């Protein structure tokens, strides 16, 4: 207790804690009248430069929490210029306060400007990632302008040692990248050159890879090769992965230059140091190009032995009853890493399959032996499941070589294999028999394929096709729908479903199918034509014209689409546009009878018969047995005033078709008008032909009446019935024979009602334009037969 002292109430326990040197008082600067007066008048009362220099030499300036103080370099130095430790701030710092504040403000402005530059670079990169390449370039240019302004300010203030080189490097690199992304290659190369030639920037060798890539895009392969090699020389061996990628690019350049031996050297070095699937595949391609069989085999063996670095799928299978571990396994089954593994495996299988199909015909005397060798090698590797796929590709190769028997025999060997392979083989067999129009066999193998794998969309499509050709459209639609449920991206099923709805006259549903298909296949002319055809049937010709215009934009030389456009415009009353499209159609396909007939009728209606002659003469060449084209040609000559040519044409028609009534009538008329001696001869022939034609028609009419009477009498008795039946059959047969044209009768003779006794011109002065229709890309009745079987082979 002797050492315990009680505090007196008047004593302050915390006295002295708030005592501090008034020099560091910054809170009262706003209320310090002397300081504020010094700040306001410092520019006009600035001390001489010499005094400022002497003070700055002896004092060090500190900035602590926004408070400025001056301290002598040596503790024994005296305060100069009459300074004392007492008085106001202005009295203590008569000339140093304002320069320090000015320096502080300039630094703050530069930091703000640096932040703006960094923000612009980030905005440029974000715009590039979103695909806005032009905006990204504008942001990069703006960042470059602000960064140059920042450097200029630092140079003016004499503070060049604080220039941020990393910021300058980022600005230039981003600008060069954005130029390259916008395909402004000269500007990009200039920006890269500025970085590479600047010695203050380190590790610029990798940028020569970017420059080489630009030269490669410009197809300047020698320059690209030069820069790839320069980059390879400047990158250390520590960056092994980057060096491997550069060597891959060098190999690609050699391939583009056709220097396969140099490319082989580069790829072989990569396969010895760090083998990968892509390089192995490229090496096989180079060996194939030089025709080295043995090295192709060795490269294929190396390709299938390349480690993928992928764990087997057993880690994704739950082996315990622990709920937490099962949840983790379910979560990682579809995560990004597992997707990358699957993509890598699919890519490897694709390269192996492509390489096998490529080298199989080249490594052995026959492609079958080559396939067998590849199958044996694959069976002894980690890609055992690809062996069956190679066998199926062997059968498809037989199909391409039109060796159908071998293809069928090869595919039939899979009937006892596992379900997946069996389904694929049966699908191809069904497709093959469908093309051969053996619908029973196609249906049988389609059933086999669907029973082996009900989720195989190609098998379901083939099954739907076999039902479609039997005109069971409702059932066919069900199979197509099931195929779409199994694979929503199956375009064949969607196309065939649209055709099925079209046959069922469910045009709105068909339209919906083809609109969905158009969203998937944006440039499919066949889909757009179907949409135009549907809109035409729905009574919307303007929409039909719009879709046909899109067809023309994709296939500008399609004569059927052009003719269809001409017909639609003609139906709308726009004959000038119709004439334009019909003319274009004729230019690309001058053998369409419908187009020829429309163009000829157009010129006749426009009173230009001379122009119509060339079209009908072409129709005569296309259909030489059709007398009507030759009659129209002769009529055009007559209407144009060339009677001599018309007479010669009629004589030629009479020589080829001596029993044609119209030809004889015009020969009589022309001979009479021209005063020829053959008038009586032609008149006699005309009467004889008309008499023979009348007798023939009477016989046909009599035969029909007798056969009808025989059918009405029926079978009154067994014997009489038999005789009547045989008699009626004979009468029908004789009538049918009599109705056929005689051996010297023309294939097509005009009806006598077309011309009366006054010899009216068959074209007529006010002849109605023939109603023609352009042939569709695929006729309505031929849509399914021509299109349903397309693209049904599995990938």
GROMACS .gro file of C-alpha atoms in nm, residues 320-765:
model
  446
  320UNK     CA    1  -1.979  -4.506  -5.341
  321UNK     CA    2  -2.302  -4.421  -5.167
  322UNK     CA    3  -2.169  -4.097  -5.027
  323UNK     CA    4  -2.415  -3.820  -5.134
  324UNK     CA    5  -2.152  -3.548  -5.124
  325UNK     CA    6  -1.909  -3.739  -5.349
  326UNK     CA    7  -2.192  -3.823  -5.588
  327UNK     CA    8  -2.287  -3.457  -5.609
  328UNK     CA    9  -1.927  -3.367  -5.691
  329UNK     CA   10  -1.913  -3.631  -5.966
  330UNK     CA   11  -2.241  -3.506  -6.114
  331UNK     CA   12  -2.106  -3.152  -6.106
  332UNK     CA   13  -1.783  -3.232  -6.289
  333UNK     CA   14  -1.947  -3.449  -6.554
  334UNK     CA   15  -2.033  -3.143  -6.763
  335UNK     CA   16  -1.786  -2.885  -6.640
  336UNK     CA   17  -1.551  -2.696  -6.871
  337UNK     CA   18  -1.259  -2.931  -6.811
  338UNK     CA   19  -1.459  -3.239  -6.905
  339UNK     CA   20  -1.590  -3.062  -7.214
  340UNK     CA   21  -1.233  -2.977  -7.316
  341UNK     CA   22  -1.134  -3.341  -7.270
  342UNK     CA   23  -1.426  -3.457  -7.484
  343UNK     CA   24  -1.345  -3.202  -7.755
  344UNK     CA   25  -0.981  -3.310  -7.761
  345UNK     CA   26  -1.078  -3.676  -7.790
  346UNK     CA   27  -1.325  -3.602  -8.070
  347UNK     CA   28  -1.059  -3.401  -8.254
  348UNK     CA   29  -0.807  -3.684  -8.218
  349UNK     CA   30  -1.057  -3.938  -8.352
  350UNK     CA   31  -1.137  -3.708  -8.643
  351UNK     CA   32  -0.770  -3.674  -8.738
  352UNK     CA   33  -0.713  -4.050  -8.711
  353UNK     CA   34  -1.018  -4.132  -8.924
  354UNK     CA   35  -0.924  -3.874  -9.187
  355UNK     CA   36  -0.564  -3.993  -9.199
  356UNK     CA   37  -0.673  -4.357  -9.236
  357UNK     CA   38  -0.915  -4.275  -9.519
  358UNK     CA   39  -0.642  -4.071  -9.689
  359UNK     CA   40  -0.354  -4.317  -9.676
  360UNK     CA   41  -0.553  -4.643  -9.712
  361UNK     CA   42  -0.558  -4.636 -10.095
  362UNK     CA   43  -0.192  -4.526 -10.108
  363UNK     CA   44  -0.005  -4.756  -9.868
  364UNK     CA   45  -0.109  -5.085 -10.033
  365UNK     CA   46  -0.188  -5.213 -10.378
  366UNK     CA   47  -0.564  -5.173 -10.317
  367UNK     CA   48  -0.762  -4.952 -10.088
  368UNK     CA   49  -0.921  -5.260  -9.923
  369UNK     CA   50  -0.579  -5.388  -9.815
  370UNK     CA   51  -0.488  -5.041  -9.694
  371UNK     CA   52  -0.806  -5.021  -9.487
  372UNK     CA   53  -0.737  -5.364  -9.340
  373UNK     CA   54  -0.388  -5.255  -9.235
  374UNK     CA   55  -0.524  -4.937  -9.071
  375UNK     CA   56  -0.793  -5.140  -8.893
  376UNK     CA   57  -0.533  -5.380  -8.752
  377UNK     CA   58  -0.319  -5.092  -8.625
  378UNK     CA   59  -0.616  -4.914  -8.468
  379UNK     CA   60  -0.736  -5.232  -8.294
  380UNK     CA   61  -0.404  -5.256  -8.110
  381UNK     CA   62  -0.420  -4.894  -7.987
  382UNK     CA   63  -0.625  -4.692  -7.741
  383UNK     CA   64  -0.877  -4.613  -8.018
  384UNK     CA   65  -1.020  -4.963  -8.051
  385UNK     CA   66  -1.375  -4.834  -8.104
  386UNK     CA   67  -1.264  -4.660  -8.425
  387UNK     CA   68  -1.197  -4.992  -8.598
  388UNK     CA   69  -1.565  -5.049  -8.669
  389UNK     CA   70  -1.601  -4.696  -8.802
  390UNK     CA   71  -1.313  -4.761  -9.039
  391UNK     CA   72  -1.488  -5.075  -9.162
  392UNK     CA   73  -1.801  -4.873  -9.234
  393UNK     CA   74  -1.593  -4.614  -9.418
  394UNK     CA   75  -1.448  -4.898  -9.620
  395UNK     CA   76  -1.802  -4.992  -9.728
  396UNK     CA   77  -1.877  -4.628  -9.813
  397UNK     CA   78  -1.562  -4.617 -10.025
  398UNK     CA   79  -1.694  -4.919 -10.213
  399UNK     CA   80  -2.014  -4.723 -10.273
  400UNK     CA   81  -1.823  -4.427 -10.409
  401UNK     CA   82  -1.640  -4.659 -10.645
  402UNK     CA   83  -1.982  -4.802 -10.745
  403UNK     CA   84  -1.885  -5.147 -10.627
  404UNK     CA   85  -2.227  -5.202 -10.471
  405UNK     CA   86  -2.193  -5.575 -10.411
  406UNK     CA   87  -1.878  -5.536 -10.203
  407UNK     CA   88  -2.034  -5.244 -10.014
  408UNK     CA   89  -2.340  -5.449  -9.925
  409UNK     CA   90  -2.131  -5.750  -9.822
  410UNK     CA   91  -1.911  -5.533  -9.600
  411UNK     CA   92  -2.209  -5.368  -9.431
  412UNK     CA   93  -2.388  -5.698  -9.378
  413UNK     CA   94  -2.096  -5.824  -9.167
  414UNK     CA   95  -2.203  -5.578  -8.896
  415UNK     CA   96  -2.543  -5.735  -8.838
  416UNK     CA   97  -2.405  -5.937  -8.548
  417UNK     CA   98  -2.192  -5.660  -8.396
  418UNK     CA   99  -2.289  -5.434  -8.105
  419UNK     CA  100  -2.596  -5.215  -8.131
  420UNK     CA  101  -2.424  -4.888  -8.226
  421UNK     CA  102  -2.226  -5.033  -8.513
  422UNK     CA  103  -2.520  -5.247  -8.623
  423UNK     CA  104  -2.744  -4.941  -8.634
  424UNK     CA  105  -2.492  -4.744  -8.841
  425UNK     CA  106  -2.444  -5.028  -9.090
  426UNK     CA  107  -2.817  -5.091  -9.121
  427UNK     CA  108  -2.878  -4.720  -9.174
  428UNK     CA  109  -2.636  -4.714  -9.466
  429UNK     CA  110  -2.789  -5.029  -9.612
  430UNK     CA  111  -3.135  -4.878  -9.585
  431UNK     CA  112  -3.013  -4.563  -9.757
  432UNK     CA  113  -2.848  -4.768 -10.033
  433UNK     CA  114  -3.162  -4.972 -10.104
  434UNK     CA  115  -3.375  -4.657 -10.094
  435UNK     CA  116  -3.164  -4.504 -10.369
  436UNK     CA  117  -3.199  -4.826 -10.562
  437UNK     CA  118  -3.579  -4.795 -10.514
  438UNK     CA  119  -3.590  -5.133 -10.345
  439UNK     CA  120  -3.825  -5.000 -10.081
  440UNK     CA  121  -3.894  -5.337  -9.918
  441UNK     CA  122  -3.526  -5.394  -9.838
  442UNK     CA  123  -3.489  -5.030  -9.737
  443UNK     CA  124  -3.778  -5.070  -9.495
  444UNK     CA  125  -3.635  -5.392  -9.351
  445UNK     CA  126  -3.294  -5.242  -9.278
  446UNK     CA  127  -3.453  -4.923  -9.146
  447UNK     CA  128  -3.644  -5.140  -8.896
  448UNK     CA  129  -3.320  -5.318  -8.805
  449UNK     CA  130  -3.142  -4.985  -8.752
  450UNK     CA  131  -3.417  -4.843  -8.532
  451UNK     CA  132  -3.445  -5.162  -8.326
  452UNK     CA  133  -3.068  -5.156  -8.265
  453UNK     CA  134  -3.067  -4.787  -8.173
  454UNK     CA  135  -3.400  -4.612  -8.136
  455UNK     CA  136  -3.224  -4.278  -8.084
  456UNK     CA  137  -3.050  -4.287  -8.424
  457UNK     CA  138  -3.208  -3.994  -8.616
  458UNK     CA  139  -3.075  -4.112  -8.954
  459UNK     CA  140  -3.242  -4.451  -8.909
  460UNK     CA  141  -3.571  -4.283  -8.820
  461UNK     CA  142  -3.547  -4.061  -9.126
  462UNK     CA  143  -3.490  -4.360  -9.351
  463UNK     CA  144  -3.789  -4.533  -9.194
  464UNK     CA  145  -3.998  -4.223  -9.254
  465UNK     CA  146  -3.882  -4.213  -9.616
  466UNK     CA  147  -3.996  -4.570  -9.682
  467UNK     CA  148  -4.335  -4.484  -9.532
  468UNK     CA  149  -4.349  -4.160  -9.732
  469UNK     CA  150  -4.310  -4.334 -10.068
  470UNK     CA  151  -4.610  -4.551  -9.976
  471UNK     CA  152  -4.806  -4.225  -9.931
  472UNK     CA  153  -4.871  -4.284  -9.562
  473UNK     CA  154  -4.786  -3.924  -9.484
  474UNK     CA  155  -4.925  -3.913  -9.131
  475UNK     CA  156  -4.706  -4.202  -9.019
  476UNK     CA  157  -4.404  -4.056  -9.200
  477UNK     CA  158  -4.452  -3.730  -9.013
  478UNK     CA  159  -4.441  -3.920  -8.683
  479UNK     CA  160  -4.103  -4.072  -8.767
  480UNK     CA  161  -3.963  -3.733  -8.869
  481UNK     CA  162  -4.090  -3.580  -8.545
  482UNK     CA  163  -3.927  -3.856  -8.343
  483UNK     CA  164  -3.597  -3.794  -8.524
  484UNK     CA  165  -3.624  -3.425  -8.433
  485UNK     CA  166  -3.692  -3.511  -8.071
  486UNK     CA  167  -3.372  -3.716  -8.065
  487UNK     CA  168  -3.170  -3.452  -8.249
  488UNK     CA  169  -3.323  -3.107  -8.275
  489UNK     CA  170  -3.052  -2.996  -8.523
  490UNK     CA  171  -3.134  -3.270  -8.777
  491UNK     CA  172  -3.204  -3.062  -9.086
  492UNK     CA  173  -3.299  -3.361  -9.303
  493UNK     CA  174  -3.583  -3.455  -9.067
  494UNK     CA  175  -3.710  -3.097  -9.055
  495UNK     CA  176  -3.698  -3.063  -9.434
  496UNK     CA  177  -3.881  -3.391  -9.491
  497UNK     CA  178  -4.139  -3.300  -9.229
  498UNK     CA  179  -4.211  -2.979  -9.419
  499UNK     CA  180  -4.258  -3.176  -9.741
  500UNK     CA  181  -4.490  -3.416  -9.560
  501UNK     CA  182  -4.709  -3.133  -9.432
  502UNK     CA  183  -4.709  -2.995  -9.785
  503UNK     CA  184  -4.845  -3.324  -9.921
  504UNK     CA  185  -5.108  -3.321  -9.646
  505UNK     CA  186  -5.209  -2.966  -9.752
  506UNK     CA  187  -5.116  -2.835  -9.408
  507UNK     CA  188  -4.941  -2.540  -9.561
  508UNK     CA  189  -4.911  -2.328  -9.246
  509UNK     CA  190  -4.731  -2.608  -9.061
  510UNK     CA  191  -4.509  -2.669  -9.363
  511UNK     CA  192  -4.429  -2.298  -9.372
  512UNK     CA  193  -4.334  -2.308  -9.005
  513UNK     CA  194  -4.095  -2.601  -9.069
  514UNK     CA  195  -3.918  -2.428  -9.356
  515UNK     CA  196  -3.892  -2.099  -9.167
  516UNK     CA  197  -3.719  -2.284  -8.882
  517UNK     CA  198  -3.496  -2.454  -9.135
  518UNK     CA  199  -3.410  -2.120  -9.292
  519UNK     CA  200  -3.297  -1.994  -8.951
  520UNK     CA  201  -3.049  -2.284  -8.943
  521UNK     CA  202  -2.948  -2.289  -9.312
  522UNK     CA  203  -2.941  -1.921  -9.400
  523UNK     CA  204  -2.808  -1.963  -9.754
  524UNK     CA  205  -2.993  -2.276  -9.864
  525UNK     CA  206  -3.153  -2.194 -10.199
  526UNK     CA  207  -3.364  -2.510 -10.182
  527UNK     CA  208  -3.523  -2.403  -9.853
  528UNK     CA  209  -3.591  -2.052  -9.980
  529UNK     CA  210  -3.750  -2.190 -10.297
  530UNK     CA  211  -3.981  -2.407 -10.086
  531UNK     CA  212  -4.083  -2.098  -9.888
  532UNK     CA  213  -4.158  -1.911 -10.211
  533UNK     CA  214  -4.363  -2.203 -10.339
  534UNK     CA  215  -4.563  -2.219 -10.015
  535UNK     CA  216  -4.636  -1.846 -10.015
  536UNK     CA  217  -4.754  -1.877 -10.375
  537UNK     CA  218  -4.998  -2.150 -10.274
  538UNK     CA  219  -5.110  -1.941  -9.976
  539UNK     CA  220  -5.203  -1.656 -10.210
  540UNK     CA  221  -4.924  -1.416 -10.117
  541UNK     CA  222  -4.736  -1.354 -10.444
  542UNK     CA  223  -4.537  -1.061 -10.306
  543UNK     CA  224  -4.382  -1.278 -10.035
  544UNK     CA  225  -4.317  -1.546 -10.296
  545UNK     CA  226  -4.133  -1.291 -10.510
  546UNK     CA  227  -3.927  -1.175 -10.210
  547UNK     CA  228  -3.812  -1.529 -10.133
  548UNK     CA  229  -3.735  -1.598 -10.497
  549UNK     CA  230  -3.524  -1.282 -10.505
  550UNK     CA  231  -3.323  -1.429 -10.217
  551UNK     CA  232  -3.283  -1.749 -10.417
  552UNK     CA  233  -3.147  -1.544 -10.708
  553UNK     CA  234  -2.906  -1.365 -10.474
  554UNK     CA  235  -2.760  -1.703 -10.375
  555UNK     CA  236  -2.781  -1.874 -10.717
  556UNK     CA  237  -2.809  -1.596 -10.978
  557UNK     CA  238  -2.792  -1.844 -11.268
  558UNK     CA  239  -3.079  -2.073 -11.168
  559UNK     CA  240  -3.307  -2.080 -11.476
  560UNK     CA  241  -3.606  -2.236 -11.299
  561UNK     CA  242  -3.613  -1.971 -11.025
  562UNK     CA  243  -3.581  -1.697 -11.288
  563UNK     CA  244  -3.867  -1.845 -11.489
  564UNK     CA  245  -4.077  -1.871 -11.174
  565UNK     CA  246  -4.011  -1.505 -11.101
  566UNK     CA  247  -4.119  -1.422 -11.455
  567UNK     CA  248  -4.444  -1.614 -11.410
  568UNK     CA  249  -4.525  -1.442 -11.081
  569UNK     CA  250  -4.460  -1.097 -11.227
  570UNK     CA  251  -4.671  -1.188 -11.530
  571UNK     CA  252  -4.957  -1.295 -11.303
  572UNK     CA  253  -4.927  -0.959 -11.130
  573UNK     CA  254  -4.955  -0.781 -11.467
  574UNK     CA  255  -4.594  -0.658 -11.481
  575UNK     CA  256  -4.500  -0.788 -11.825
  576UNK     CA  257  -4.178  -0.588 -11.855
  577UNK     CA  258  -4.036  -0.749 -11.540
  578UNK     CA  259  -4.170  -1.086 -11.650
  579UNK     CA  260  -3.997  -1.047 -11.987
  580UNK     CA  261  -3.669  -0.960 -11.813
  581UNK     CA  262  -3.670  -1.271 -11.593
  582UNK     CA  263  -3.788  -1.501 -11.873
  583UNK     CA  264  -3.509  -1.367 -12.094
  584UNK     CA  265  -3.252  -1.433 -11.820
  585UNK     CA  266  -3.389  -1.784 -11.776
  586UNK     CA  267  -3.365  -1.847 -12.149
  587UNK     CA  268  -3.005  -1.720 -12.150
  588UNK     CA  269  -2.896  -1.971 -11.887
  589UNK     CA  270  -3.115  -2.260 -12.005
  590UNK     CA  271  -3.231  -2.219 -12.368
  591UNK     CA  272  -3.411  -2.556 -12.377
  592UNK     CA  273  -3.712  -2.488 -12.157
  593UNK     CA  274  -4.024  -2.522 -12.373
  594UNK     CA  275  -4.237  -2.320 -12.131
  595UNK     CA  276  -3.994  -2.026 -12.139
  596UNK     CA  277  -3.958  -2.047 -12.518
  597UNK     CA  278  -4.334  -2.050 -12.563
  598UNK     CA  279  -4.386  -1.748 -12.336
  599UNK     CA  280  -4.114  -1.543 -12.505
  600UNK     CA  281  -4.242  -1.628 -12.852
  601UNK     CA  282  -4.599  -1.537 -12.756
  602UNK     CA  283  -4.473  -1.211 -12.600
  603UNK     CA  284  -4.312  -1.101 -12.927
  604UNK     CA  285  -4.618  -1.204 -13.132
  605UNK     CA  286  -4.843  -1.005 -12.901
  606UNK     CA  287  -4.606  -0.709 -12.939
  607UNK     CA  288  -4.633  -0.746 -13.322
  608UNK     CA  289  -4.266  -0.849 -13.357
  609UNK     CA  290  -4.317  -1.179 -13.534
  610UNK     CA  291  -3.963  -1.180 -13.675
  611UNK     CA  292  -3.827  -1.192 -13.319
  612UNK     CA  293  -4.063  -1.474 -13.226
  613UNK     CA  294  -3.938  -1.697 -13.510
  614UNK     CA  295  -3.602  -1.768 -13.342
  615UNK     CA  296  -3.771  -1.900 -13.028
  616UNK     CA  297  -4.018  -2.126 -13.209
  617UNK     CA  298  -3.744  -2.257 -13.436
  618UNK     CA  299  -3.554  -2.358 -13.122
  619UNK     CA  300  -3.870  -2.530 -12.997
  620UNK     CA  301  -3.878  -2.716 -13.329
  621UNK     CA  302  -3.525  -2.841 -13.269
  622UNK     CA  303  -3.612  -2.951 -12.915
  623UNK     CA  304  -3.939  -3.123 -13.012
  624UNK     CA  305  -3.904  -3.212 -13.381
  625UNK     CA  306  -4.212  -3.441 -13.374
  626UNK     CA  307  -4.445  -3.166 -13.253
  627UNK     CA  308  -4.601  -3.012 -13.564
  628UNK     CA  309  -4.747  -2.712 -13.380
  629UNK     CA  310  -4.406  -2.537 -13.346
  630UNK     CA  311  -4.342  -2.561 -13.718
  631UNK     CA  312  -4.693  -2.434 -13.795
  632UNK     CA  313  -4.633  -2.134 -13.568
  633UNK     CA  314  -4.302  -2.062 -13.742
  634UNK     CA  315  -4.473  -2.068 -14.082
  635UNK     CA  316  -4.751  -1.845 -13.949
  636UNK     CA  317  -4.493  -1.595 -13.818
  637UNK     CA  318  -4.332  -1.577 -14.162
  638UNK     CA  319  -4.674  -1.519 -14.318
  639UNK     CA  320  -4.774  -1.250 -14.067
  640UNK     CA  321  -4.444  -1.070 -14.119
  641UNK     CA  322  -4.508  -1.057 -14.497
  642UNK     CA  323  -4.248  -1.314 -14.601
  643UNK     CA  324  -4.493  -1.529 -14.799
  644UNK     CA  325  -4.229  -1.715 -14.996
  645UNK     CA  326  -4.057  -1.834 -14.678
  646UNK     CA  327  -4.395  -1.920 -14.529
  647UNK     CA  328  -4.482  -2.128 -14.837
  648UNK     CA  329  -4.152  -2.315 -14.818
  649UNK     CA  330  -4.208  -2.386 -14.451
  650UNK     CA  331  -4.560  -2.518 -14.511
  651UNK     CA  332  -4.429  -2.742 -14.789
  652UNK     CA  333  -4.166  -2.883 -14.554
  653UNK     CA  334  -4.431  -2.944 -14.290
  654UNK     CA  335  -4.649  -3.120 -14.550
  655UNK     CA  336  -4.358  -3.339 -14.654
  656UNK     CA  337  -4.301  -3.450 -14.296
  657UNK     CA  338  -4.667  -3.458 -14.186
  658UNK     CA  339  -4.869  -3.529 -14.506
  659UNK     CA  340  -5.200  -3.576 -14.322
  660UNK     CA  341  -5.193  -3.252 -14.125
  661UNK     CA  342  -5.513  -3.063 -14.210
  662UNK     CA  343  -5.398  -2.717 -14.098
  663UNK     CA  344  -5.088  -2.732 -14.313
  664UNK     CA  345  -5.290  -2.828 -14.623
  665UNK     CA  346  -5.543  -2.551 -14.560
  666UNK     CA  347  -5.272  -2.287 -14.547
  667UNK     CA  348  -5.102  -2.433 -14.853
  668UNK     CA  349  -5.431  -2.399 -15.045
  669UNK     CA  350  -5.473  -2.041 -14.920
  670UNK     CA  351  -5.117  -1.932 -15.001
  671UNK     CA  352  -5.113  -2.103 -15.340
  672UNK     CA  353  -5.440  -1.931 -15.429
  673UNK     CA  354  -5.314  -1.590 -15.320
  674UNK     CA  355  -4.983  -1.635 -15.502
  675UNK     CA  356  -5.143  -1.787 -15.813
  676UNK     CA  357  -4.952  -2.114 -15.805
  677UNK     CA  358  -5.037  -2.421 -16.013
  678UNK     CA  359  -5.033  -2.654 -15.708
  679UNK     CA  360  -5.362  -2.515 -15.578
  680UNK     CA  361  -5.574  -2.797 -15.718
  681UNK     CA  362  -5.330  -3.061 -15.597
  682UNK     CA  363  -5.335  -2.930 -15.242
  683UNK     CA  364  -5.713  -2.887 -15.248
  684UNK     CA  365  -5.758  -3.250 -15.356
  685UNK     CA  366  -5.524  -3.371 -15.082
  686UNK     CA  367  -5.709  -3.160 -14.828
  687UNK     CA  368  -6.047  -3.312 -14.917
  688UNK     CA  369  -5.903  -3.662 -14.907
  689UNK     CA  370  -5.741  -3.608 -14.565
  690UNK     CA  371  -6.056  -3.452 -14.421
  691UNK     CA  372  -6.265  -3.747 -14.556
  692UNK     CA  373  -6.025  -4.001 -14.404
  693UNK     CA  374  -6.028  -3.818 -14.075
  694UNK     CA  375  -6.407  -3.810 -14.068
  695UNK     CA  376  -6.429  -4.187 -14.141
  696UNK     CA  377  -6.176  -4.260 -13.868
  697UNK     CA  378  -6.370  -4.058 -13.614
  698UNK     CA  379  -6.695  -4.235 -13.709
  699UNK     CA  380  -6.529  -4.574 -13.661
  700UNK     CA  381  -6.401  -4.477 -13.322
  701UNK     CA  382  -6.744  -4.349 -13.221
  702UNK     CA  383  -6.914  -4.667 -13.349
  703UNK     CA  384  -6.670  -4.888 -13.162
  704UNK     CA  385  -6.731  -4.705 -12.838
  705UNK     CA  386  -7.109  -4.738 -12.878
  706UNK     CA  387  -7.084  -5.113 -12.947
  707UNK     CA  388  -6.863  -5.171 -12.646
  708UNK     CA  389  -7.099  -4.976 -12.425
  709UNK     CA  390  -7.399  -5.177 -12.555
  710UNK     CA  391  -7.215  -5.501 -12.485
  711UNK     CA  392  -7.145  -5.399 -12.127
  712UNK     CA  393  -7.514  -5.314 -12.076
  713UNK     CA  394  -7.635  -5.651 -12.204
  714UNK     CA  395  -7.426  -5.832 -11.943
  715UNK     CA  396  -7.414  -6.210 -11.919
  716UNK     CA  397  -7.768  -6.349 -11.993
  717UNK     CA  398  -7.646  -6.710 -12.023
  718UNK     CA  399  -7.324  -6.894 -11.970
  719UNK     CA  400  -7.251  -6.965 -12.336
  720UNK     CA  401  -7.402  -6.646 -12.465
  721UNK     CA  402  -7.222  -6.458 -12.191
  722UNK     CA  403  -6.889  -6.602 -12.292
  723UNK     CA  404  -6.948  -6.522 -12.655
  724UNK     CA  405  -7.070  -6.173 -12.570
  725UNK     CA  406  -6.773  -6.113 -12.347
  726UNK     CA  407  -6.525  -6.225 -12.608
  727UNK     CA  408  -6.709  -6.027 -12.872
  728UNK     CA  409  -6.708  -5.708 -12.663
  729UNK     CA  410  -6.340  -5.754 -12.585
  730UNK     CA  411  -6.264  -5.788 -12.952
  731UNK     CA  412  -6.469  -5.481 -13.035
  732UNK     CA  413  -6.296  -5.279 -12.765
  733UNK     CA  414  -5.958  -5.395 -12.885
  734UNK     CA  415  -6.035  -5.312 -13.247
  735UNK     CA  416  -6.171  -4.972 -13.145
  736UNK     CA  417  -5.855  -4.904 -12.950
  737UNK     CA  418  -5.640  -5.004 -13.243
  738UNK     CA  419  -5.845  -4.786 -13.478
  739UNK     CA  420  -5.810  -4.491 -13.241
  740UNK     CA  421  -5.431  -4.506 -13.262
  741UNK     CA  422  -5.269  -4.287 -13.526
  742UNK     CA  423  -5.175  -4.447 -13.854
  743UNK     CA  424  -4.817  -4.516 -13.937
  744UNK     CA  425  -4.794  -4.205 -14.150
  745UNK     CA  426  -5.006  -3.988 -13.918
  746UNK     CA  427  -4.819  -3.711 -13.727
  747UNK     CA  428  -4.760  -3.750 -13.357
  748UNK     CA  429  -4.973  -3.447 -13.276
  749UNK     CA  430  -5.238  -3.310 -13.505
  750UNK     CA  431  -5.442  -3.003 -13.428
  751UNK     CA  432  -5.814  -3.040 -13.375
  752UNK     CA  433  -6.032  -2.934 -13.670
  753UNK     CA  434  -6.210  -2.695 -13.438
  754UNK     CA  435  -5.897  -2.481 -13.410
  755UNK     CA  436  -5.935  -2.355 -13.768
  756UNK     CA  437  -6.258  -2.291 -13.952
  757UNK     CA  438  -6.322  -2.289 -14.328
  758UNK     CA  439  -6.212  -1.927 -14.356
  759UNK     CA  440  -5.850  -2.020 -14.276
  760UNK     CA  441  -5.812  -1.805 -13.966
  761UNK     CA  442  -5.453  -1.769 -13.848
  762UNK     CA  443  -5.395  -1.999 -13.551
  763UNK     CA  444  -5.205  -1.723 -13.377
  764UNK     CA  445  -5.473  -1.466 -13.454
  765UNK     CA  446  -5.436  -1.091 -13.440
   0.00000   0.00000   0.00000
